[in-house]
PDB file of C-alpha atoms in Angstrom:
ATOM      1  CA  MET A  16       0.000   0.000   0.000  1.00 65.00           C
ATOM      2  CA  SER A  17       1.405   3.406  -0.980  1.00 79.00           C
ATOM      3  CA  GLY A  18      -0.624   5.577   1.421  1.00 79.00           C
ATOM      4  CA  ALA A  19      -2.011   7.587  -1.497  1.00 88.00           C
ATOM      5  CA  ALA A  20      -5.723   8.169  -1.873  1.00 88.00           C
ATOM      6  CA  ASP A  21      -7.780   7.941  -5.055  1.00 86.00           C
ATOM      7  CA  ALA A  22     -10.301  10.469  -3.747  1.00 85.00           C
ATOM      8  CA  ILE A  23     -10.989  12.466  -0.613  1.00 85.00           C
ATOM      9  CA  ALA A  24     -14.349  14.130   0.051  1.00 87.00           C
ATOM     10  CA  PHE A  25     -14.947  17.022   2.441  1.00 86.00           C
ATOM     11  CA  GLY A  26     -18.634  17.784   1.718  1.00 86.00           C
ATOM     12  CA  ARG A  27     -20.158  18.793   5.068  1.00 86.00           C
ATOM     13  CA  LEU A  28     -16.793  19.696   6.546  1.00 88.00           C
ATOM     14  CA  LEU A  29     -16.138  22.132   3.693  1.00 89.00           C
ATOM     15  CA  LEU A  30     -19.642  23.541   3.978  1.00 87.00           C
ATOM     16  CA  ALA A  31     -19.120  24.376   7.659  1.00 91.00           C
ATOM     17  CA  ASN A  32     -15.598  25.693   7.087  1.00 93.00           C
ATOM     18  CA  PRO A  33     -15.463  28.015   4.088  1.00 90.00           C
ATOM     19  CA  ASP A  34     -11.741  28.445   4.767  1.00 94.00           C
ATOM     20  CA  LEU A  35     -11.071  24.724   5.246  1.00 94.00           C
ATOM     21  CA  VAL A  36      -7.731  24.675   3.430  1.00 93.00           C
ATOM     22  CA  GLU A  37      -6.410  27.521   5.594  1.00 95.00           C
ATOM     23  CA  ARG A  38      -7.663  25.792   8.748  1.00 96.00           C
ATOM     24  CA  PHE A  39      -5.810  22.622   7.731  1.00 95.00           C
ATOM     25  CA  ARG A  40      -2.676  24.662   6.979  1.00 96.00           C
ATOM     26  CA  ARG A  41      -2.746  26.374  10.401  1.00 96.00           C
ATOM     27  CA  GLY A  42      -3.929  23.344  12.360  1.00 97.00           C
ATOM     28  CA  ALA A  43      -6.877  25.499  13.475  1.00 97.00           C
ATOM     29  CA  PRO A  44     -10.068  24.097  15.013  1.00 96.00           C
ATOM     30  CA  LEU A  45     -12.957  23.289  12.672  1.00 95.00           C
ATOM     31  CA  ASN A  46     -16.536  24.529  12.801  1.00 94.00           C
ATOM     32  CA  ALA A  47     -19.011  21.700  13.321  1.00 92.00           C
ATOM     33  CA  PRO A  48     -21.836  21.454  10.777  1.00 90.00           C
ATOM     34  CA  ASP A  49     -25.203  22.531  12.192  1.00 88.00           C
ATOM     35  CA  TYR A  50     -27.241  19.509  11.113  1.00 87.00           C
ATOM     36  CA  ASP A  51     -30.498  21.024  12.406  1.00 88.00           C
ATOM     37  CA  ARG A  52     -30.244  23.773   9.792  1.00 83.00           C
ATOM     38  CA  LEU A  53     -29.226  21.676   6.780  1.00 79.00           C
ATOM     39  CA  TYR A  54     -31.804  20.901   4.114  1.00 81.00           C
ATOM     40  CA  THR A  55     -34.398  23.338   5.469  1.00 83.00           C
ATOM     41  CA  GLY A  56     -34.707  25.332   2.244  1.00 82.00           C
ATOM     42  CA  GLU A  57     -33.043  28.412   3.733  1.00 80.00           C
ATOM     43  CA  GLU A  58     -29.538  29.798   3.388  1.00 80.00           C
ATOM     44  CA  LYS A  59     -28.869  29.553   7.141  1.00 79.00           C
ATOM     45  CA  GLY A  60     -26.619  26.624   7.814  1.00 74.00           C
ATOM     46  CA  TYR A  61     -24.967  27.083   4.418  1.00 76.00           C
ATOM     47  CA  THR A  62     -23.708  30.652   4.281  1.00 82.00           C
ATOM     48  CA  ASP A  63     -23.223  31.794   7.866  1.00 86.00           C
ATOM     49  CA  TYR A  64     -20.289  29.831   9.273  1.00 90.00           C
ATOM     50  CA  PRO A  65     -17.464  32.011  10.648  1.00 91.00           C
ATOM     51  CA  PHE A  66     -14.082  32.363   8.979  1.00 93.00           C
ATOM     52  CA  LEU A  67     -10.836  32.318  10.931  1.00 92.00           C
ATOM     53  CA  ALA A  68      -9.885  35.642  12.453  1.00 87.00           C
ATOM     54  CA  GLY A  69      -6.786  37.385  11.184  1.00 73.00           C
TER      55      GLY A  69
END
């Protein structure tokens, strides 16, 4: 086994962390997805997660 991946998916994790790549780079904590607000037909839960400060 080479340790390489054929595909990696970050669906909900990326949704809750619009700056996911930067969070990975800094080793910063991740926002948790708000499952109660997903799939409600509103933008809340999709567009209102906080970005890292600074």
